[in-house]
Amino acid sequence: MQVPTTKSEALAYAKSEVLTSIGADPTVFEGRRKKAKVFRLGGEISPILYWTIAAFMFGLVLELWCFLSYTGRVSPLILPTPTGVLSSAIRLWQAGELWPDIKISVFRIVAGFLASAVLAIPLGILIGAYKGVEAAQEPLNGFIRYIPVPALIPLVMVAAGIGEGAKVLLIFLGTYFQMVLIVADVTRLVPRDLLNASRTLGAKPHQVLFNVLLPATLPGLMETCRTMIGWAWTYLVIAEVVATDSGLGYRIMKAQRFLRTDEIFVGIVILGLLGLLTDLAFKFLQPRLLPWAEEGRNG
Amino acid sequence: MNAVEASSTPILRVENVSKTYKGRKGDTLALEPTTFSIAQGEFVAIVGPSGCGKSTLLHIIGGLIEPSSGQMFLDGQEFFEAGAERGMVFQGYTLFPWLSVRENVKFGPRMQGLPLEEQESRASHFLNEVNLHGFHNHCPKQLSGGMRQRVAIARALANKPRILLMDEPFGALDAQTRAVMQDLVLGIRKREKTTALLITHDIDEAVYLADRIFVMTARPGRFKAEIVVPFGQDRTEAVRDTSEFFELRKQVSHLLHDEGRKVVEAELATARIREG
Ligand SMILES: Nc1ncnc2c1ncn2[C@@H]1O[C@H](COP(=O)(O)OP(=O)(O)O)[C@@H](O)[C@H]1O
Ligand SMILES: [Mg+2]
C-alpha cells in the first residue's frame, strides 16, 4: 500500500487505520481519473483492454502478411500465403511428420533446461549468499558465458557425438552459465533488511538461508526460468540445425534444402506458438504458485 | 540474583561504542565513542539530525553491524551477535511477504523451536496487543503501512525480548497514522512493561513516549544532551497539552535545530569547495 498523497486519500487512510475491524479496507480510495491510463508511465490497464491490444497486434501482423503475400508483392518463394502455410501444416500433420518433431524438440528443451536449472539454481544462490563462493565461481562463469555456444558445437560433437546427449548438452551449455549469474543477482537483490530482521528474531545462519533467503528468491527464480526457457529454444534450433535428423529445427533445415518456404514457415510458426505457450503457462502459474509476490516489476 | 542487584544492573549497557565505515574514498567516522545504559522498564529515545549515526548505533546494538570499538552488555553479559532477546523494528517494511500475518508473528518462536501451542498463544496474544484481531490470515501486501508496522512490532515482541529496538518505525507513515501508532506503543509499554530504545526524528514522538531523550550532534554523531521526561508510564494523550510538554519540546527542538543548521552549512561548504 502506498503512502497517500492527497488530502482525501490521507483521510481515508487514517480512517482505515483507526477502524482496525475487518472491512476497513485501505484500498478504497481508487475512484475518478481513469482516462488515458494506456499511455501513463507505469500505469495499470484492465486485463480485457490488455488482451484486446495484444490480439489487435497479432491481427495487424497477420493482415500485413496477407497483404504482402496474396497481392504478390513479395515472391511466394520468400513469403508464402497464410492459407498455403496452413494447408502445408495440415498435410505434414496428417502424414504424421509434425507430431514426432514437436515431441522430440520439447523433450530436448525440457531435459537441457532442467539439467541446467537443477545445477544453476543452488549454485547461483550460494554465489549470491556467500562472498567466498562468489569469488570461486563468478569470475570464472563470467568468462565462460562470453564464449558463444555455436563455437562449442564442434567440441560437443567430438565429445558427445551427434546423439540426443549432444543436443541436450548444447542447450545446457547455452543456458547454464547465464542462469548461474542471473540467479546470483536475484539472490543479491533480496533486501538486506529482510535477512537482518530474521536475525534479530533469533534465526540462526542456516535458518536465515532456508527460511528467509530461499523463499525470498522464489519470484525472481520463476522469472529467471521463464527467461531461460526462451534462450533454450534458441539453442535447441541451433543444435537441431547443425546435426540431427529429427526435431523442428531439422524440419526447417530440410524444408530449406527443397526450397519449401511454406514448410519453413510451418516450423517457425510452431516454434513461436510453443514459446508463447510456455510464456503463458508461466504467467498463469506465477500468481497461483506465489500469490504473495508483489506484481508489477516483470509483469 | 536478588532484587537489589536486579534493579542496579541495567538491561542494556553500551560502552565507548564507535563506528568508522571504511570506504574507497576514505573512512567515514559515523559515530564517536558513545556510552549509556538503559534500566529495566525504561523507554529511551534518541533524536538527531539525519546522517548522524542513529541507525548505525541501533544496528550495532542489534548485532547487525560490528562496532569499530567498544563493548555492549545485556543484563551484564557481553554480546556480539544478533539475538532474539534484542527485538528490532525497522523503518522500512520487513515482513516476510510469503507468510501470513500470523505466521510472521510466529516466526521468532518457531525459529527458537518453542512448542507449537506456545507459538500459537504468543501469536494470538501479541496480535491482540497491536489491535489486529481480524487480520491473522491476511498477507502483508494486503496491509497498509501502519498495519505492517503493527505486525512488525508484534513479531518482535513475540520473542519476549529484553529490549525492543525501533529505528524510526513510523517515519514513513502520515501524521494521523503516526499518532495512532504512538498511542498503541504507549499502551503496549504499559501492559507489557517493555524496555525500549526508540530512534525518531519526530520531537513530539520522543517527548510523548520516552522517559529519557538523548540528542545527538551532527556527524560524526555524539550524545550532546540528555533530557529527562518526567511523565511516567501512565501518561495519556492529555499530556500533549501541558505546558511541561511544550517546554520539553522546545528544549529538544532548540538543541536539534542547532545541529540541523550545522548539517546544512557543512553541505553548502562542501558544495562550494567542489565548485572551486
Ligand atoms: N554501510 C555504510 N558505508 C559507509 N558509510 C555509511 C554506511 N552506512 C551509513 N554510512 C554513513 O554513516 C553516517 C551515519 O548513517 P546512519 O547511521 O544511517 O545515520 P542516521 O540513521 O542518523 O540518519 C552517514 O553519513 C552515512 O552516509
Ligand atoms: Mg537512519
Coordinates of C-alpha atoms and ligand atoms in Angstrom, one line a residue:
Chain A
M1 CA 0.0 0.0 0.0
Q2 CA 1.4 3.4 -0.9
V3 CA 1.6 6.3 1.5
P4 CA -1.3 8.6 0.5
T5 CA -0.5 11.8 -1.3
T6 CA -3.8 13.7 -1.5
K7 CA -5.8 15.0 1.4
S8 CA -8.8 12.8 0.8
E9 CA -6.6 9.8 0.4
A10 CA -4.9 10.6 3.7
L11 CA -8.2 10.9 5.4
A12 CA -9.5 7.6 4.1
Y13 CA -6.1 6.1 5.0
A14 CA -6.2 7.4 8.6
K15 CA -9.8 6.2 9.0
S16 CA -8.8 2.6 7.9
E17 CA -6.0 2.8 10.5
V18 CA -8.3 3.8 13.3
L19 CA -11.0 1.3 12.4
T20 CA -9.0 -1.8 12.6
S21 CA -12.0 -4.0 12.2
I22 CA -12.3 -6.1 9.1
G23 CA -14.0 -4.3 6.2
A24 CA -11.9 -1.3 6.8
D25 CA -10.1 -2.0 3.6
P26 CA -7.5 0.7 3.0
T27 CA -7.6 0.2 -0.8
V28 CA -10.9 2.0 -1.2
F29 CA -9.5 5.3 -2.4
E30 CA -9.4 4.4 -6.1
G31 CA -12.1 6.3 -8.0
R32 CA -12.0 9.1 -10.5
R33 CA -9.2 9.8 -13.1
K34 CA -9.3 6.6 -15.2
K35 CA -8.7 8.2 -18.6
A36 CA -5.7 7.6 -20.7
K37 CA -4.1 5.1 -18.4
V38 CA -2.9 3.2 -21.5
F39 CA -0.1 5.7 -22.0
R40 CA 0.6 6.6 -18.4
L41 CA 4.1 5.7 -17.4
G42 CA 3.8 2.6 -15.2
G43 CA 0.0 2.8 -15.4
E44 CA -2.2 -0.2 -15.0
I45 CA -4.8 -1.2 -17.5
S46 CA -7.7 -3.8 -17.3
P47 CA -7.0 -7.4 -18.5
I48 CA -9.7 -7.0 -21.2
L49 CA -8.0 -3.9 -22.6
Y50 CA -4.6 -5.6 -22.4
W51 CA -5.7 -8.7 -24.4
T52 CA -7.6 -6.6 -26.8
I53 CA -4.5 -4.7 -27.7
A54 CA -2.5 -7.9 -27.8
A55 CA -5.0 -9.5 -30.2
F56 CA -5.1 -6.4 -32.3
M57 CA -1.3 -6.5 -32.8
F58 CA -1.5 -10.2 -33.8
G59 CA -4.2 -9.3 -36.3
L60 CA -2.1 -6.4 -37.7
V61 CA 0.9 -8.7 -38.3
L62 CA -1.4 -11.3 -39.9
E63 CA -3.0 -8.6 -42.1
L64 CA 0.3 -7.3 -43.3
W65 CA 1.3 -10.9 -44.1
C66 CA -1.9 -11.4 -46.1
F67 CA -1.4 -8.1 -47.9
L68 CA 2.2 -8.8 -48.9
S69 CA 1.6 -12.4 -49.9
Y70 CA -1.8 -12.5 -51.6
T71 CA -1.1 -9.4 -53.7
G72 CA 2.1 -11.0 -54.9
R73 CA 4.2 -8.0 -53.7
V74 CA 6.6 -10.4 -52.2
S75 CA 7.6 -13.6 -54.0
P76 CA 6.0 -16.8 -52.6
L77 CA 9.5 -18.3 -52.5
I78 CA 10.2 -15.9 -49.7
L79 CA 6.8 -15.3 -48.2
P80 CA 4.1 -18.0 -48.7
T81 CA 0.5 -17.2 -48.2
P82 CA -1.1 -17.9 -44.8
T83 CA -3.5 -20.4 -46.3
G84 CA -0.6 -22.1 -48.1
V85 CA 1.2 -22.5 -44.8
L86 CA -1.9 -23.8 -43.1
S87 CA -2.5 -26.4 -45.8
S88 CA 1.2 -27.5 -45.5
A89 CA 0.8 -27.8 -41.8
I90 CA -2.3 -30.0 -42.2
R91 CA -0.6 -32.1 -44.8
L92 CA 2.5 -32.6 -42.6
W93 CA 0.4 -33.3 -39.6
Q94 CA -1.7 -35.9 -41.5
A95 CA 1.5 -37.5 -42.8
G96 CA 2.5 -38.0 -39.2
E97 CA 5.7 -36.0 -39.5
L98 CA 4.9 -33.0 -37.3
W99 CA 4.0 -34.5 -34.0
P100 CA 7.2 -36.6 -33.6
D101 CA 9.2 -33.5 -34.4
I102 CA 7.4 -31.4 -31.7
K103 CA 7.7 -34.2 -29.2
I104 CA 11.5 -34.7 -29.6
S105 CA 12.1 -30.9 -29.6
V106 CA 10.1 -30.4 -26.4
F107 CA 11.9 -33.3 -24.8
R108 CA 15.3 -31.8 -25.6
I109 CA 14.3 -28.4 -24.3
V110 CA 12.9 -29.9 -21.1
A111 CA 15.9 -32.1 -20.5
G112 CA 18.5 -29.4 -21.2
F113 CA 16.7 -26.8 -19.3
L114 CA 16.0 -29.0 -16.2
A115 CA 19.7 -30.1 -16.1
S116 CA 20.9 -26.5 -16.1
A117 CA 18.2 -25.3 -13.6
V118 CA 18.9 -28.1 -11.2
L119 CA 22.6 -27.2 -11.1
A120 CA 22.5 -23.4 -11.7
I121 CA 19.8 -22.5 -9.1
P122 CA 21.6 -23.9 -6.0
L123 CA 25.0 -22.7 -7.1
G124 CA 23.6 -19.2 -8.1
I125 CA 22.0 -18.9 -4.6
L126 CA 25.3 -19.9 -2.9
I127 CA 27.2 -17.3 -5.1
G128 CA 24.7 -14.6 -4.1
A129 CA 24.8 -15.6 -0.5
Y130 CA 28.5 -16.2 0.2
K131 CA 31.3 -13.9 -1.0
G132 CA 33.7 -16.9 -0.9
V133 CA 31.6 -18.9 -3.3
E134 CA 31.2 -15.8 -5.4
A135 CA 35.0 -15.4 -5.7
A136 CA 35.4 -19.0 -6.7
Q137 CA 32.6 -19.1 -9.2
E138 CA 31.5 -15.8 -10.6
P139 CA 34.6 -14.5 -12.5
L140 CA 35.1 -18.0 -14.0
N141 CA 31.4 -18.1 -15.1
G142 CA 31.6 -14.6 -16.4
F143 CA 34.5 -15.7 -18.7
I144 CA 32.8 -18.9 -19.9
R145 CA 29.5 -17.2 -20.5
Y146 CA 31.0 -15.0 -23.2
I147 CA 32.1 -17.9 -25.3
P148 CA 29.4 -18.2 -28.0
V149 CA 27.8 -21.6 -27.8
P150 CA 27.9 -22.3 -31.5
A151 CA 31.7 -22.1 -31.2
L152 CA 31.5 -25.1 -28.9
I153 CA 29.5 -27.2 -31.3
P154 CA 32.5 -29.0 -32.9
L155 CA 33.8 -29.8 -29.4
V156 CA 30.5 -31.1 -28.2
M157 CA 30.2 -33.3 -31.3
V158 CA 33.7 -34.7 -30.7
A159 CA 32.9 -35.3 -27.1
A160 CA 29.3 -36.4 -27.2
G161 CA 28.7 -37.4 -30.7
I162 CA 25.5 -36.5 -32.5
G163 CA 23.1 -38.4 -30.4
E164 CA 20.4 -37.0 -28.0
G165 CA 23.1 -36.3 -25.4
A166 CA 24.9 -33.8 -27.7
K167 CA 21.7 -31.7 -28.2
V168 CA 20.8 -31.7 -24.6
L169 CA 24.4 -30.8 -23.7
L170 CA 24.3 -27.8 -26.1
I171 CA 21.1 -26.5 -24.6
F172 CA 22.6 -27.0 -21.2
L173 CA 25.8 -25.1 -22.1
G174 CA 23.8 -22.3 -23.6
T175 CA 21.7 -21.7 -20.5
Y176 CA 23.7 -22.9 -17.5
F177 CA 26.3 -20.2 -17.3
Q178 CA 23.9 -17.4 -17.9
M179 CA 21.5 -18.8 -15.4
V180 CA 24.1 -19.1 -12.6
L181 CA 24.8 -15.4 -12.8
I182 CA 21.2 -14.3 -13.1
V183 CA 20.3 -16.4 -10.1
A184 CA 23.2 -15.0 -8.1
D185 CA 21.9 -11.5 -8.9
V186 CA 18.4 -12.5 -7.9
T187 CA 19.8 -13.6 -4.6
R188 CA 21.8 -10.5 -4.0
L189 CA 18.6 -8.4 -4.7
V190 CA 16.9 -9.9 -1.6
P191 CA 16.5 -6.9 0.7
R192 CA 19.2 -6.8 3.4
D193 CA 16.7 -5.8 6.0
L194 CA 14.7 -8.9 5.4
L195 CA 17.7 -11.0 6.4
N196 CA 18.6 -8.6 9.2
A197 CA 15.0 -8.8 10.6
S198 CA 15.2 -12.6 10.7
R199 CA 18.5 -12.5 12.6
T200 CA 17.1 -10.1 15.2
L201 CA 14.2 -12.6 15.5
G202 CA 16.7 -15.2 16.5
A203 CA 17.2 -17.1 13.3
K204 CA 20.5 -18.9 13.0
P205 CA 22.5 -18.7 9.8
H206 CA 21.1 -21.9 8.3
Q207 CA 17.6 -20.8 9.3
V208 CA 18.2 -17.4 7.6
L209 CA 19.3 -19.3 4.4
F210 CA 16.4 -21.8 4.3
N211 CA 13.5 -19.9 5.9
V212 CA 14.2 -16.4 4.5
L213 CA 16.7 -16.1 1.7
L214 CA 15.3 -19.1 -0.2
P215 CA 11.6 -18.2 -0.2
A216 CA 12.5 -14.5 -0.9
T217 CA 14.2 -15.6 -4.2
L218 CA 11.3 -17.6 -5.5
P219 CA 9.6 -14.9 -7.6
G220 CA 12.9 -14.0 -9.1
L221 CA 13.8 -17.6 -9.8
M222 CA 10.5 -18.2 -11.5
E223 CA 11.1 -15.1 -13.7
T224 CA 14.6 -16.4 -14.5
C225 CA 13.3 -19.8 -15.5
R226 CA 10.8 -18.0 -17.9
T227 CA 13.7 -16.1 -19.5
M228 CA 16.0 -19.1 -19.7
I229 CA 13.4 -21.3 -21.4
G230 CA 13.3 -18.7 -24.1
W231 CA 17.0 -19.0 -24.5
A232 CA 16.8 -22.7 -24.5
W233 CA 14.5 -22.6 -27.6
T234 CA 17.2 -20.6 -29.4
Y235 CA 19.9 -23.2 -28.6
L236 CA 17.6 -26.0 -29.5
V237 CA 17.2 -24.7 -33.0
I238 CA 21.0 -24.2 -33.3
A239 CA 21.6 -27.7 -32.1
E240 CA 19.0 -29.2 -34.4
V241 CA 20.0 -27.2 -37.5
V242 CA 23.6 -28.4 -37.2
A243 CA 23.4 -32.1 -36.6
T244 CA 20.3 -34.2 -36.3
D245 CA 17.7 -36.0 -38.2
S246 CA 14.7 -35.0 -36.1
G247 CA 13.0 -32.1 -34.4
L248 CA 11.6 -28.8 -35.5
G249 CA 15.0 -27.2 -36.3
Y250 CA 15.7 -30.2 -38.6
R251 CA 12.3 -29.8 -40.3
I252 CA 13.2 -26.2 -41.1
M253 CA 16.6 -27.1 -42.4
K254 CA 15.2 -29.9 -44.6
A255 CA 12.5 -27.6 -46.0
Q256 CA 15.1 -25.1 -46.9
R257 CA 17.1 -27.6 -48.9
F258 CA 14.0 -28.3 -51.0
L259 CA 13.0 -24.6 -51.1
R260 CA 9.8 -25.4 -49.3
T261 CA 9.3 -21.9 -47.8
D262 CA 5.8 -22.9 -46.7
E263 CA 7.2 -25.7 -44.6
I264 CA 9.9 -23.4 -43.2
F265 CA 7.0 -21.2 -42.1
V266 CA 5.2 -24.1 -40.5
G267 CA 8.3 -24.8 -38.4
I268 CA 8.7 -21.1 -37.5
V269 CA 5.1 -20.6 -36.5
I270 CA 5.1 -23.8 -34.4
L271 CA 8.3 -22.7 -32.6
G272 CA 6.6 -19.3 -32.0
L273 CA 3.4 -20.9 -30.7
L274 CA 5.3 -23.2 -28.3
G275 CA 7.3 -20.3 -27.0
L276 CA 4.1 -18.3 -26.5
L277 CA 2.5 -21.3 -24.7
T278 CA 5.4 -21.6 -22.3
D279 CA 5.3 -17.9 -21.5
L280 CA 1.5 -18.1 -20.9
A281 CA 2.0 -21.1 -18.7
F282 CA 4.4 -19.1 -16.6
K283 CA 2.1 -16.1 -16.5
F284 CA -0.7 -18.5 -15.4
L285 CA 1.3 -20.3 -12.8
Q286 CA 3.2 -17.3 -11.2
P287 CA 0.2 -15.7 -9.3
R288 CA -1.0 -19.2 -8.4
L289 CA 2.2 -20.6 -7.0
L290 CA 3.5 -17.4 -5.5
P291 CA 0.3 -15.4 -4.7
W292 CA 2.3 -13.3 -2.1
A293 CA 4.7 -11.8 -4.6
E294 CA 4.4 -8.2 -5.5
E295 CA 3.3 -7.8 -9.1
G296 CA 4.3 -5.2 -11.5
R297 CA 8.0 -5.4 -12.0
N298 CA 8.1 -8.0 -14.6
G299 CA 4.5 -8.4 -15.3
Chain B
M1 CA 20.3 -12.5 41.7
N2 CA 18.5 -10.7 44.4
A3 CA 16.1 -7.7 43.9
V4 CA 18.7 -5.0 44.7
E5 CA 21.1 -6.4 42.2
A6 CA 18.5 -6.8 39.6
S7 CA 17.5 -3.1 39.8
S8 CA 21.1 -1.9 39.7
T9 CA 22.2 -4.0 36.7
P10 CA 21.0 -2.1 33.6
I11 CA 19.3 -4.2 30.9
L12 CA 21.5 -2.6 28.3
R13 CA 24.9 -1.1 28.7
V14 CA 26.8 0.5 25.8
E15 CA 30.4 1.4 26.5
N16 CA 32.5 3.5 24.2
V17 CA 30.9 2.1 21.1
S18 CA 32.0 3.8 17.9
K19 CA 31.9 3.2 14.2
T20 CA 34.1 4.1 11.3
Y21 CA 32.9 3.0 7.9
K22 CA 35.8 2.1 5.6
G23 CA 35.2 3.1 2.1
R24 CA 37.1 3.5 -1.2
K25 CA 37.0 7.3 -0.8
G26 CA 38.4 7.1 2.7
D27 CA 36.9 6.4 6.0
T28 CA 33.8 7.9 7.5
L29 CA 33.6 8.4 11.2
A30 CA 29.8 7.8 11.6
L31 CA 29.7 7.5 15.4
E32 CA 32.0 8.8 18.1
P33 CA 32.6 6.7 21.2
T34 CA 29.2 6.5 22.9
T35 CA 28.3 5.3 26.4
F36 CA 24.9 4.9 28.0
S37 CA 22.7 2.5 29.9
I38 CA 19.0 1.6 29.9
A39 CA 17.4 0.3 33.0
Q40 CA 14.6 -2.2 33.3
G41 CA 11.3 -0.8 32.1
E42 CA 12.8 2.4 30.7
F43 CA 11.8 3.9 27.4
V44 CA 14.7 5.9 25.9
A45 CA 14.5 7.9 22.7
I46 CA 17.4 9.1 20.5
V47 CA 16.9 12.2 18.3
G48 CA 19.5 13.7 15.9
P49 CA 19.9 15.2 12.5
S50 CA 19.8 12.9 9.6
G51 CA 23.1 11.1 8.8
C52 CA 24.4 11.5 12.4
G53 CA 24.7 7.8 13.0
K54 CA 21.4 6.9 14.8
S55 CA 20.7 3.9 12.6
T56 CA 24.3 2.8 12.8
L57 CA 24.1 2.8 16.6
L58 CA 20.9 0.9 16.7
H59 CA 22.2 -1.7 14.2
I60 CA 25.3 -2.2 16.3
I61 CA 23.2 -2.8 19.4
G62 CA 21.0 -5.2 17.3
G63 CA 24.2 -7.1 16.4
L64 CA 23.8 -6.4 12.7
I65 CA 26.9 -4.1 12.3
E66 CA 30.2 -4.7 14.0
P67 CA 31.3 -1.7 16.1
S68 CA 34.8 -0.3 15.5
S69 CA 35.4 -0.1 19.2
G70 CA 33.6 -0.6 22.5
Q71 CA 31.6 -3.2 24.3
M72 CA 27.9 -3.9 24.9
F73 CA 26.2 -5.8 27.6
L74 CA 22.8 -7.2 28.0
D75 CA 21.9 -7.9 31.7
G76 CA 25.6 -7.7 32.4
Q77 CA 26.5 -10.3 29.7
E78 CA 28.7 -9.1 26.8
F79 CA 27.1 -9.8 23.4
F80 CA 28.4 -9.7 19.8
E81 CA 25.8 -11.2 17.6
A82 CA 22.1 -10.5 16.8
G83 CA 19.7 -12.4 19.0
A84 CA 16.1 -12.7 19.9
E85 CA 16.5 -11.0 23.2
R86 CA 17.0 -7.7 21.3
G87 CA 13.9 -7.4 19.2
M88 CA 14.1 -4.9 16.4
V89 CA 11.6 -2.9 14.3
F90 CA 13.0 -1.3 11.1
Q91 CA 11.9 1.8 9.3
G92 CA 11.3 0.0 6.0
Y93 CA 8.8 -2.8 5.7
T94 CA 10.5 -6.1 6.6
L95 CA 7.6 -8.5 7.0
F96 CA 8.1 -11.8 5.2
P97 CA 5.8 -11.4 2.3
W98 CA 5.3 -15.2 1.8
L99 CA 4.0 -15.7 5.3
S100 CA 0.6 -14.6 6.6
V101 CA 0.4 -12.0 9.4
R102 CA 0.0 -14.8 12.0
E103 CA 2.9 -16.8 10.6
N104 CA 5.1 -13.7 10.6
V105 CA 4.4 -13.2 14.3
K106 CA 5.2 -16.9 14.9
F107 CA 8.5 -16.7 13.1
G108 CA 10.7 -15.9 16.1
P109 CA 9.2 -18.5 18.4
R110 CA 9.3 -21.1 15.6
M111 CA 13.0 -20.4 14.9
Q112 CA 13.7 -21.0 18.5
G113 CA 11.9 -24.3 18.5
L114 CA 9.3 -23.4 21.1
P115 CA 6.3 -25.8 21.4
L116 CA 3.6 -25.3 18.9
E117 CA 1.0 -24.3 21.5
E118 CA 3.4 -21.6 22.8
Q119 CA 3.9 -20.3 19.3
E120 CA 0.2 -20.1 18.7
S121 CA -0.6 -18.4 22.1
R122 CA 2.1 -15.8 21.6
A123 CA 0.8 -15.0 18.1
S124 CA -2.7 -14.5 19.4
H125 CA -1.6 -12.5 22.4
F126 CA 0.7 -10.1 20.5
L127 CA -1.6 -9.7 17.6
N128 CA -4.3 -8.6 20.1
E129 CA -1.8 -6.2 21.6
V130 CA -1.4 -4.4 18.3
N131 CA -5.2 -4.5 17.6
L132 CA -5.0 -6.8 14.6
H133 CA -7.5 -9.5 15.7
G134 CA -9.3 -9.7 12.3
F135 CA -6.1 -9.8 10.2
H136 CA -4.3 -13.1 11.1
N137 CA -4.6 -14.6 7.7
H138 CA -4.0 -11.6 5.6
C139 CA -0.8 -11.4 3.7
P140 CA 1.5 -8.4 4.1
K141 CA 0.9 -7.0 0.7
Q142 CA -2.8 -6.5 1.6
L143 CA -1.9 -4.3 4.6
S144 CA -1.4 -0.6 4.8
G145 CA 1.9 0.8 6.0
G146 CA 0.7 1.4 9.6
M147 CA -0.7 -2.2 9.8
R148 CA 2.6 -3.6 8.6
Q149 CA 4.5 -1.8 11.3
R150 CA 2.0 -3.1 13.9
V151 CA 2.7 -6.7 12.7
A152 CA 6.5 -5.9 12.8
I153 CA 6.1 -4.8 16.5
A154 CA 4.0 -7.9 17.4
R155 CA 6.6 -10.0 15.6
A156 CA 9.5 -8.6 17.6
L157 CA 7.5 -8.8 20.9
A158 CA 6.6 -12.4 20.3
N159 CA 10.1 -13.4 21.3
K160 CA 9.6 -11.6 24.6
P161 CA 12.8 -9.7 24.1
R162 CA 14.6 -8.0 27.0
I163 CA 14.6 -4.8 25.0
L164 CA 12.8 -3.5 21.9
L165 CA 14.9 -1.6 19.4
M166 CA 13.0 0.7 17.0
D167 CA 14.6 2.6 14.1
E168 CA 12.2 5.4 13.1
P169 CA 9.4 2.8 12.9
F170 CA 6.8 5.3 12.0
G171 CA 8.9 7.6 9.8
A172 CA 7.2 6.6 6.6
L173 CA 3.7 7.0 7.9
D174 CA 1.4 10.0 7.6
A175 CA 0.8 12.2 10.7
Q176 CA -2.6 10.8 11.6
T177 CA -1.4 7.2 11.4
R178 CA 1.7 8.0 13.4
A179 CA -0.4 9.5 16.2
V180 CA -2.4 6.3 16.4
M181 CA 0.8 4.2 16.4
Q182 CA 2.3 6.3 19.2
D183 CA -0.8 5.7 21.4
L184 CA -0.5 2.0 20.6
V185 CA 3.1 1.9 21.7
L186 CA 2.3 3.7 24.9
G187 CA -0.4 1.2 25.7
I188 CA 1.8 -1.8 24.9
R189 CA 4.6 -0.4 27.0
K190 CA 2.2 0.0 30.0
R191 CA 0.8 -3.5 29.7
E192 CA 3.9 -5.4 28.7
K193 CA 6.4 -3.4 30.8
T194 CA 8.5 -3.2 27.7
T195 CA 12.0 -1.7 27.9
A196 CA 12.6 0.2 24.7
L197 CA 15.1 2.2 22.7
L198 CA 13.4 4.3 20.0
I199 CA 15.1 6.3 17.3
T200 CA 13.0 9.1 15.8
H201 CA 13.2 12.4 14.0
D202 CA 9.9 13.4 15.4
I203 CA 10.4 15.6 18.5
D204 CA 6.8 15.2 19.7
E205 CA 7.1 11.5 19.4
A206 CA 10.2 11.4 21.6
V207 CA 8.7 13.6 24.3
Y208 CA 5.4 11.8 24.2
L209 CA 6.8 8.3 24.5
A210 CA 10.2 8.5 26.3
D211 CA 11.4 8.7 29.9
R212 CA 14.8 10.0 28.6
I213 CA 15.8 11.6 25.4
F214 CA 19.4 11.7 24.0
V215 CA 20.0 14.4 21.5
M216 CA 22.8 13.7 19.1
T217 CA 25.2 16.1 17.3
A218 CA 25.6 16.2 13.5
R219 CA 28.0 13.7 12.0
P220 CA 30.2 12.3 13.5
G221 CA 27.4 11.6 15.9
R222 CA 27.9 12.1 19.6
F223 CA 25.4 12.3 22.5
K224 CA 25.2 16.1 23.1
A225 CA 22.4 16.3 25.7
E226 CA 20.2 14.1 27.9
I227 CA 16.7 15.3 28.7
V228 CA 14.6 13.6 31.4
V229 CA 10.9 13.4 30.7
P230 CA 9.0 13.2 34.0
F231 CA 5.6 12.0 32.8
G232 CA 5.9 8.3 33.8
Q233 CA 4.4 5.3 32.1
D234 CA 0.8 6.2 32.9
R235 CA 0.7 9.3 30.8
T236 CA -2.2 9.8 28.5
E237 CA -2.8 11.9 25.4
A238 CA -3.7 14.8 27.7
V239 CA 0.0 15.2 28.4
R240 CA 0.4 16.7 24.9
D241 CA -1.4 19.8 26.0
T242 CA 0.5 20.5 29.2
S243 CA 3.0 23.4 29.4
E244 CA 5.7 20.9 30.6
F245 CA 5.3 19.0 27.3
F246 CA 5.6 22.3 25.4
E247 CA 8.7 23.3 27.3
L248 CA 10.5 19.9 26.8
R249 CA 9.5 20.0 23.2
K250 CA 11.0 23.5 22.8
Q251 CA 14.2 22.4 24.6
V252 CA 14.8 19.4 22.3
S253 CA 13.8 21.4 19.3
H254 CA 16.5 24.1 20.1
L255 CA 19.2 21.5 20.6
L256 CA 18.3 19.8 17.4
H257 CA 17.9 22.9 15.2
D258 CA 21.5 24.0 16.0
E259 CA 22.7 20.6 14.7
G260 CA 20.4 20.8 11.7
R261 CA 21.9 24.1 10.7
K262 CA 25.4 22.6 11.0
V263 CA 24.5 19.9 8.6
V264 CA 23.1 22.3 6.0
E265 CA 26.1 24.6 6.4
A266 CA 28.6 21.7 6.1
E267 CA 26.8 20.6 2.9
L268 CA 26.9 24.1 1.5
A269 CA 30.6 24.3 2.3
T270 CA 31.4 21.1 0.5
A271 CA 29.4 22.2 -2.5
R272 CA 31.3 25.5 -2.6
I273 CA 34.7 23.7 -2.4
R274 CA 33.6 21.4 -5.2
E275 CA 32.6 24.3 -7.4
G276 CA 36.1 25.8 -6.7
Ligands
LIG1 N1 27.5 1.0 5.0 C1 27.9 2.2 5.1 N2 29.1 2.5 4.5 C2 29.6 3.8 4.5 N3 29.0 4.8 5.1 C3 27.8 4.6 5.8 C4 27.2 3.3 5.7 N4 26.1 3.3 6.4 C5 26.0 4.6 6.8 N5 27.0 5.4 6.4 C6 27.2 6.8 6.7 O1 27.3 6.9 8.1 C7 26.6 8.1 8.5 C8 25.5 7.7 9.5 O2 24.5 7.0 8.9 P1 23.2 6.5 9.6 O3 23.6 5.7 10.8 O4 22.3 5.8 8.7 O5 22.5 7.9 10.0 P2 21.1 8.2 10.6 O6 20.3 7.0 10.8 O7 21.3 9.0 11.8 O8 20.4 9.1 9.5 C9 26.0 8.7 7.3 O9 26.8 9.8 6.9 C10 26.1 7.6 6.2 O10 26.3 8.2 5.0
MG2 MG 18.5 6.2 10.0

